Short mmCIF file of C-alpha atoms in Angstrom, two decimals:
data_model
loop_
_atom_site.label_atom_id
_atom_site.label_comp_id
_atom_site.label_asym_id
_atom_site.label_seq_id
_atom_site.Cartn_x
_atom_site.Cartn_y
_atom_site.Cartn_z
CA GLY A 132 86.75 143.69 95.18
CA LEU A 133 85.94 144.39 98.79
CA ASP A 134 85.04 140.87 99.95
CA GLN A 135 88.23 140.58 102.10
CA SER A 136 88.21 141.27 105.73
CA GLY A 137 89.84 144.59 106.57
CA THR A 138 89.04 146.12 103.24
CA PHE A 139 87.49 149.55 103.49
CA ASP A 140 85.65 151.34 100.68
CA PRO A 141 87.26 154.78 100.29
CA ASN A 142 83.92 156.16 99.19
CA LEU A 143 82.36 155.30 102.48
CA SER A 144 85.29 155.65 104.87
CA SER A 145 87.79 158.32 105.40
CA VAL A 146 91.42 157.92 106.36
CA ASP A 147 90.79 159.16 109.89
CA GLU A 148 87.95 156.70 110.42
CA VAL A 149 90.10 153.78 109.13
CA ILE A 150 92.99 154.79 111.52
CA LYS A 151 90.41 155.14 114.35
CA THR A 152 89.05 151.59 113.73
CA LEU A 153 92.63 150.19 113.59
CA LYS A 154 93.63 151.84 116.91
CA GLU A 155 90.46 150.59 118.66
CA ASN A 156 91.14 147.02 117.53
CA ILE A 157 94.92 146.90 117.59
CA ASN A 158 94.99 144.30 120.31
CA SER A 159 92.43 141.97 118.73
CA TYR A 160 93.81 141.98 115.09
CA SER A 161 96.09 139.34 114.24
CA TYR A 162 98.12 138.88 111.04
CA LYS A 163 100.25 135.99 109.85
CA LYS A 164 101.59 135.01 106.53
CA PHE A 165 100.37 131.54 105.63
CA THR A 166 101.18 131.39 101.86
CA THR A 167 103.93 132.36 99.59
CA TYR A 168 103.41 132.48 95.81
CA ASP A 169 105.68 131.99 92.75
CA LYS A 170 103.59 133.09 89.80
CA SER A 171 106.39 132.07 87.28
CA ILE A 172 105.33 128.41 87.68
CA CYS A 173 101.63 129.08 88.43
CA GLN A 174 99.23 127.18 85.97
CA TYR A 175 96.71 129.98 86.02
CA ASP A 176 98.59 133.33 86.04
CA GLY A 177 98.84 135.04 82.63
CA ARG A 178 97.48 132.27 80.46
CA ARG A 179 95.10 132.79 77.59
CA GLU A 180 92.64 130.21 78.87
CA VAL A 181 91.72 129.02 82.38
CA ILE A 182 93.65 125.74 82.72
CA CYS A 183 93.86 125.66 86.58
CA SER A 184 92.51 127.54 89.49
CA LYS A 185 92.34 124.69 91.97
CA CYS A 186 93.55 126.89 94.94
CA GLU A 187 90.68 129.24 94.42
CA GLU A 188 88.31 126.48 94.19
CA VAL A 189 89.22 124.73 97.46
CA CYS A 190 89.66 127.89 99.54
CA PRO A 191 86.95 127.87 102.24
CA THR A 192 87.19 131.69 102.54
CA VAL A 193 87.82 134.68 100.16
CA ALA A 194 91.51 134.44 100.89
CA ILE A 195 92.20 133.50 97.27
CA THR A 196 90.26 135.27 94.44
CA LYS A 197 90.87 135.08 90.81
CA ASP A 198 90.16 137.45 87.85
CA ASP A 199 89.53 135.45 84.61
CA LYS A 200 89.82 138.61 82.64
CA THR A 201 93.46 139.48 83.65
CA LYS A 202 94.22 135.76 84.68
CA THR A 203 95.62 136.84 87.98
CA LEU A 204 95.19 135.57 91.51
CA THR A 205 94.91 137.77 94.51
CA PHE A 206 95.83 136.64 98.15
CA SER A 207 94.38 138.01 101.36
CA GLN A 208 96.43 136.82 104.28
CA ILE A 209 93.92 138.42 106.71
CA ASP A 210 91.19 136.15 105.38
CA CYS A 211 93.33 133.10 105.30
CA HIS A 212 92.52 130.43 107.94
CA GLY A 213 95.93 128.74 107.56
CA CYS A 214 94.41 125.36 106.70
CA GLY A 215 96.70 124.88 103.72
CA GLY A 216 94.12 123.21 101.47
CA CYS A 217 95.36 125.30 98.52
CA ILE A 218 98.97 124.09 98.95
CA SER A 219 98.09 120.41 98.54
CA VAL A 220 96.15 120.86 95.33
CA CYS A 221 98.62 123.29 93.55
CA PRO A 222 100.02 121.09 90.84
CA SER A 223 103.37 122.81 90.22
CA GLY A 224 104.23 124.01 93.75
CA ALA A 225 103.65 127.64 92.97
CA LEU A 226 102.05 127.97 96.40
CA GLU A 227 103.99 127.21 99.51
CA TYR A 228 102.94 126.93 103.18
CA ALA A 229 104.85 129.60 105.01
CA PRO A 230 104.67 128.02 108.39
CA MET A 231 106.25 124.90 107.16
CA ASN A 232 107.54 125.06 103.54
CA ARG A 233 109.26 122.33 101.57
CA GLU A 234 112.73 123.28 102.82
CA SER A 235 111.45 123.15 106.42
CA ILE A 236 109.83 119.82 105.98
CA TYR A 237 113.08 118.51 104.60
CA GLU A 238 115.23 119.86 107.50
CA VAL A 239 112.77 118.64 110.14
CA SER A 240 112.54 115.19 108.52
CA LYS A 241 116.32 114.75 109.29
CA PHE A 242 115.39 114.18 112.87
CA TYR A 243 113.01 111.39 112.03
CA LYS A 244 115.53 108.87 110.80
CA GLU A 245 114.74 105.32 112.22
CA THR A 246 111.62 106.64 114.05
CA HIS A 247 107.94 106.29 113.28
CA PRO A 248 106.58 109.75 112.44
CA LEU A 249 103.21 110.66 113.88
CA ILE A 250 101.78 113.73 112.25
CA ILE A 251 99.46 115.75 114.58
CA PRO A 252 97.57 118.84 113.40
CA GLU A 253 97.21 121.71 115.92
CA LYS A 254 93.36 121.20 116.06
CA MET A 255 93.59 117.60 117.33
CA ASN A 256 93.11 116.84 121.03
CA ILE A 257 96.21 115.02 122.30
CA THR A 258 95.32 114.99 125.99
CA ASN A 259 95.43 111.10 126.21
CA LEU A 260 98.10 110.70 123.61
CA GLU A 261 100.95 110.10 126.01
CA SER A 262 99.21 107.12 127.61
CA PHE A 263 99.42 104.89 124.54
CA LEU A 264 102.42 106.21 122.62
CA LYS A 265 104.96 103.45 122.00
CA GLU A 266 108.79 103.47 121.82
CA GLY A 267 110.20 104.83 118.57
CA VAL A 268 107.10 106.96 117.76
CA LEU A 269 108.08 110.59 117.34
CA PRO A 270 105.25 113.12 117.08
CA LEU A 271 105.35 115.91 114.43
CA ALA A 272 103.12 118.80 115.33
CA ILE A 273 101.84 120.76 112.26
CA GLU A 274 99.66 123.98 112.28
CA GLY A 275 97.29 123.37 109.36
CA GLU A 276 95.93 119.92 108.49
CA LYS A 277 95.50 120.32 104.72
CA PHE A 278 98.82 121.43 103.23
CA LEU A 279 100.69 118.13 103.04
CA ASP A 280 101.09 117.00 99.45
CA GLU A 281 102.69 113.78 97.81
CA SER A 282 106.15 115.35 97.82
CA SER A 283 106.10 116.31 101.45
CA PHE A 284 104.66 112.92 102.42
CA LEU A 285 107.35 111.07 100.48
CA THR A 286 110.03 113.18 101.93
CA LEU A 287 109.04 112.19 105.54
CA LEU A 288 108.53 108.61 104.52
CA GLN A 289 111.95 108.09 102.96
CA MET A 290 113.80 110.22 105.59
CA SER A 291 112.37 108.10 108.32
CA GLY A 292 112.52 104.74 106.56
CA SER A 293 109.11 104.07 108.16
CA GLN A 294 105.38 104.16 107.57
CA VAL A 295 103.86 107.45 108.65
CA ILE A 296 100.79 107.81 110.81
CA PHE A 297 98.49 110.86 110.06
CA TYR A 298 96.31 111.58 113.01
CA SER A 299 93.53 113.88 111.71
CA ASP A 300 89.72 113.84 111.87
CA PHE A 301 89.51 115.50 108.38
CA LEU A 302 91.36 115.03 105.12
CA SER A 303 91.56 117.69 102.46
CA LYS A 304 90.86 117.01 98.89
CA GLY A 305 94.54 117.29 97.95
CA SER A 306 96.02 115.49 100.92
CA LYS A 307 93.49 112.71 100.47
CA ASP A 308 94.44 112.31 96.86
CA ALA A 309 98.17 112.45 97.73
CA ILE A 310 97.80 109.80 100.50
CA ARG A 311 96.00 107.45 98.07
CA ILE A 312 98.62 107.91 95.32
CA VAL A 313 101.64 107.33 97.66
CA ASN A 314 99.83 104.36 99.29
CA ASP A 315 99.21 102.83 95.92
CA ILE A 316 102.98 103.29 95.09
CA TYR A 317 104.13 101.68 98.41
CA GLN A 318 101.71 98.74 97.83
CA LYS A 319 103.17 97.99 94.38
CA LYS A 320 106.74 98.29 95.75
CA TYR A 321 106.76 97.19 99.40
CA SER A 322 103.21 95.60 99.74
CA LYS A 323 102.15 97.84 102.48
CA ASP A 324 100.60 101.31 102.88
CA ALA A 325 102.82 104.32 103.30
CA ILE A 326 100.47 106.47 105.38
CA LEU A 327 98.35 105.12 108.17
CA VAL A 328 95.39 107.47 108.61
CA ALA A 329 93.79 107.64 112.09
CA MET A 330 90.68 109.79 112.39
CA ASN A 331 89.95 109.11 116.01
CA GLU A 332 91.60 107.66 119.09
CA ASP A 333 90.55 104.11 118.51
CA GLU A 334 92.08 104.19 114.95
CA LEU A 335 95.26 105.87 116.32
CA LYS A 336 95.69 103.06 118.84
CA THR A 337 95.37 100.56 115.95
CA ALA A 338 97.83 102.59 113.78
CA LEU A 339 100.30 102.74 116.66
CA GLU A 340 100.24 98.92 116.98
CA GLU A 341 100.62 98.46 113.25
CA VAL A 342 103.19 101.02 112.22
CA SER A 343 106.56 99.48 111.02
CA PHE A 344 109.62 100.34 109.25
CA VAL A 345 109.75 99.76 105.58
CA GLU A 346 112.80 97.76 104.57
CA ASN A 347 115.20 99.51 102.03
CA SER A 348 112.98 102.66 101.88
CA TYR A 349 115.33 105.21 103.46
CA PHE A 350 116.70 107.76 100.99
CA ASN A 351 118.24 111.16 101.45
CA PHE A 352 119.34 113.68 99.00
CA ASN A 353 119.76 117.53 98.99
CA GLN A 354 116.39 118.87 97.77
CA ASP A 355 116.86 122.38 98.77
CA THR A 356 115.83 124.82 95.89
CA LEU A 357 113.95 122.09 94.01
CA LYS A 358 110.31 122.43 93.02
CA LYS A 359 107.49 120.24 94.24
CA ARG A 360 107.48 118.05 91.05
CA GLU A 361 111.30 117.71 91.00
CA ILE A 362 111.40 116.56 94.62
CA PHE A 363 108.65 113.91 93.96
CA SER A 364 110.29 112.86 90.79
CA GLN A 365 113.63 112.17 92.31
CA ARG A 366 112.15 110.46 95.38
CA LEU A 367 109.80 108.28 93.30
CA LEU A 368 112.75 107.34 90.96
CA LYS A 369 114.52 105.88 93.98
CA ILE A 370 111.44 103.69 94.67
CA VAL A 371 111.09 102.51 91.08
CA GLY A 372 114.71 102.06 90.30
CA GLU A 373 114.96 99.72 87.27
CA ASP A 374 111.59 97.94 87.92
CA ASP A 375 108.44 98.19 86.07
CA LEU A 376 105.76 98.49 88.72
CA GLY A 377 102.81 99.18 86.48
CA VAL A 378 100.60 102.30 86.62
CA VAL A 379 99.23 104.34 89.47
CA LYS A 380 96.03 106.44 88.73
CA THR A 381 96.07 110.05 90.11
CA GLY A 382 93.02 111.68 91.22
CA GLU A 383 90.49 114.50 90.81
CA HIS A 384 92.62 117.07 92.71
CA VAL A 385 96.28 115.88 92.06
CA HIS A 386 97.12 115.41 88.42
CA TYR A 387 100.04 113.79 86.60
CA GLY A 388 100.14 112.81 82.96
CA ARG A 389 102.19 112.33 79.77
CA VAL A 390 102.15 114.47 76.64
CA LEU A 391 101.86 112.55 73.36
CA VAL A 392 102.79 113.88 69.94
CA ASN A 393 101.89 112.72 66.42
CA ASP A 394 105.39 113.17 65.02
CA ALA A 395 104.09 113.21 61.38
CA ASN A 396 102.10 116.50 62.14
CA CYS A 397 104.61 118.09 64.48
CA THR A 398 106.62 120.94 62.79
CA LEU A 399 108.80 121.64 65.85
CA CYS A 400 107.31 125.15 66.04
CA LEU A 401 108.00 124.74 69.86
CA ALA A 402 104.78 126.63 70.91
CA CYS A 403 104.28 123.74 73.41
CA VAL A 404 107.72 124.36 74.96
CA GLY A 405 107.08 128.04 75.43
CA ALA A 406 103.66 127.07 76.97
CA CYS A 407 105.23 124.80 79.63
CA ASN A 408 106.52 126.56 82.69
CA VAL A 409 107.66 123.57 84.61
CA ASP A 410 110.39 122.47 82.19
CA ALA A 411 108.57 119.28 81.34
CA LEU A 412 108.74 119.91 77.65
CA ILE A 413 112.22 120.57 76.30
CA ALA A 414 113.74 121.49 72.82
CA ASN A 415 117.04 119.84 72.24
CA GLU A 416 118.95 122.05 69.80
CA SER A 417 121.79 119.37 69.35
CA ASP A 418 119.56 116.88 67.52
CA PHE A 419 116.41 118.99 66.74
CA THR A 420 114.10 117.00 68.97
CA LEU A 421 111.14 117.81 71.08
CA ARG A 422 111.29 116.00 74.35
CA ILE A 423 109.22 115.36 77.47
CA ASN A 424 110.17 114.38 81.08
CA PRO A 425 106.79 112.93 82.08
CA SER A 426 107.47 112.93 85.78
CA LEU A 427 107.59 116.70 85.82
CA CYS A 428 104.31 117.14 83.78
CA THR A 429 101.36 118.59 85.67
CA ALA A 430 98.93 117.56 82.90
CA CYS A 431 97.62 121.11 82.89
CA GLY A 432 96.85 120.93 79.24
CA TYR A 433 98.26 124.38 78.25
CA CYS A 434 100.57 122.87 75.71
CA GLU A 435 97.67 121.25 73.98
CA VAL A 436 95.78 124.55 73.87
CA SER A 437 98.91 126.29 72.49
CA CYS A 438 99.72 123.68 69.76
CA PRO A 439 98.82 125.22 66.34
CA GLU A 440 98.82 121.89 64.46
CA LYS A 441 95.78 119.73 64.02
CA ASP A 442 95.74 116.18 65.42
CA CYS A 443 99.22 116.72 66.84
CA LEU A 444 99.48 117.00 70.63
CA THR A 445 97.42 115.29 73.23
CA ILE A 446 97.75 114.55 76.89
CA GLN A 447 97.19 111.12 78.59
CA LYS A 448 96.00 112.34 81.90
CA ASP A 449 95.98 111.12 85.55
CA GLU A 450 98.50 108.32 85.25
CA ILE A 451 102.06 107.75 86.67
CA GLU A 452 103.95 105.09 85.02
CA LEU A 453 106.26 103.41 87.65
CA GLN A 454 109.04 102.49 85.15
CA PRO A 455 112.46 104.08 84.43
CA LEU A 456 111.55 105.89 81.24
CA TRP A 457 108.89 107.92 83.14
CA PHE A 458 111.84 109.86 84.67
CA LYS A 459 113.93 110.40 81.51
CA GLU A 460 113.59 112.75 78.65
CA ASN A 461 111.53 110.94 75.99
CA ILE A 462 111.70 112.06 72.33
CA LEU A 463 108.27 113.13 71.15
CA ALA A 464 109.19 114.46 67.63
CA LYS A 465 112.39 114.88 65.50
CA ASP A 466 113.28 116.81 62.34
CA THR A 467 116.24 118.07 60.32
CA LEU A 468 117.17 121.59 59.31
CA PHE A 469 116.27 122.76 55.77
CA ALA A 470 118.94 124.35 53.73
CA CYS A 471 118.17 127.42 51.59
CA VAL A 472 118.09 126.35 47.92
CA GLU A 473 120.02 129.46 46.92
CA CYS A 474 122.79 129.98 49.54
CA GLY A 475 122.69 126.57 51.40
CA LYS A 476 122.15 128.23 54.82
CA GLU A 477 120.07 126.18 57.23
CA PHE A 478 117.23 128.36 58.39
CA ALA A 479 114.14 126.33 59.55
CA THR A 480 112.92 122.75 60.18
CA THR A 481 112.23 120.71 57.15
CA LYS A 482 108.58 120.01 58.16
CA ALA A 483 107.85 123.70 58.75
CA VAL A 484 109.16 124.64 55.39
CA GLU A 485 107.23 121.85 53.66
CA LYS A 486 104.06 122.75 55.47
CA ILE A 487 104.26 126.24 54.29
CA ALA A 488 105.31 125.27 50.81
CA ASN A 489 102.37 122.82 50.45
CA MET A 490 99.98 125.51 51.60
CA MET A 491 101.33 128.49 49.51
CA GLY A 492 103.10 126.69 46.62
CA PRO A 493 100.04 126.53 44.21
CA ILE A 494 99.19 130.14 44.95
CA PHE A 495 102.73 131.42 44.35
CA ALA A 496 103.18 129.29 41.21
CA LEU A 497 100.30 131.27 39.61
CA ALA A 498 102.66 134.35 39.82
CA SER A 499 105.92 132.68 38.89
CA GLU A 500 108.10 129.72 39.42
CA THR A 501 110.59 132.17 40.96
CA LYS A 502 108.15 133.20 43.65
CA LYS A 503 107.37 129.65 44.38
CA ARG A 504 111.14 129.04 44.77
CA THR A 505 111.28 131.70 47.44
CA LEU A 506 109.29 129.43 49.63
CA TYR A 507 112.45 127.42 50.01
CA CYS A 508 114.78 130.28 50.68
CA CYS A 509 116.21 131.92 53.71
CA GLU A 510 115.08 135.45 54.72
CA ASP A 511 118.13 136.91 53.00
CA CYS A 512 117.72 135.19 49.70
CA LYS A 513 113.92 135.71 49.30
CA PRO A 514 114.18 139.50 48.42
CA LYS A 515 117.31 138.95 46.38
CA LEU A 516 115.63 136.38 44.24
CA MET A 517 112.57 138.62 43.60
CA ILE A 518 114.71 141.67 42.90
CA LYS A 519 116.69 139.62 40.41
CA GLU A 520 113.58 138.40 38.57
CA GLY A 521 112.28 141.91 38.47
CA LEU A 522 115.46 143.22 36.81
CA LEU A 523 115.55 140.33 34.36
CA ASN A 524 111.92 141.11 33.35
CA ALA A 525 112.40 144.84 33.16
#
């Protein structure tokens, strides 16, 4: 309720008192928009169960609060310190860092081609920096130190074609996970780290001596309007190519995974597709298949919660498979359409009809064989068949 700064209780304060307070402090109050929010791809908003609320968990203030009854998030820009920690742990990219969003990072990264990027948060002391900067190193000043995620790191890495130095005396939960994941990927492909972290001046001097270009790592494509996962997927695909580089484990705060389906138990009801708001799960109407693009999956688990079938859908969590199939639509389950036994119209998947028939068949058979037959009929023929039987028996 009233935990946020600048929130007044109307039962205790009048409008005149609030206006007076504002006028007295008008020169000391500051306001800046640090976050933007797209609830359509949020893994918390409006869901039946709490699957994700990482942003609220890592927020050091009350800038982000959640209501588990209504499944809604509330953001207070006044309370926000602008650290960006919530951005780096948001699995889908529903949260964006307003001072430097994904499009800004991409546009800025264009200036870093064939340079060694040196990321420097605002809080870091750079008084002595000029004395040991070497040729080809180009600083990148950022406001918060915690907002950088795996997609933003990979954008800067590939646009520069170089390793990146991150000069910060603190790593957020999300950024720390992201750095480790990207470094593991680069080690498998290029046998060197992607991000060189320097937490003090001595480590910075060492990093500046070690930083180098990464051969054949430059990659540029128009990523405007793409979501966080889509950017990371396309950039990672460029690294993997046609190789099989093994598996990279993701961490406690940055999750990737793969949906697995027991085809024998899946009726293609598509509840899982409706539950997925990042387009990782897809229903292909042309061949009646359920498909997954693993590279887009946030491993949130909401599809697993939504699946009505027993022993059907599970999630293999916290792994990125560095091989070509990880980036393509994989068929999880397939079925055929069932034709109405009366008119021949295809009206449902075969597995769905068979499931209902197996459950209700013995019960309907007690009434009549005609009623049992309606289980295999379309919605138009069911009543016709029952009316016809009623007339015949009248």
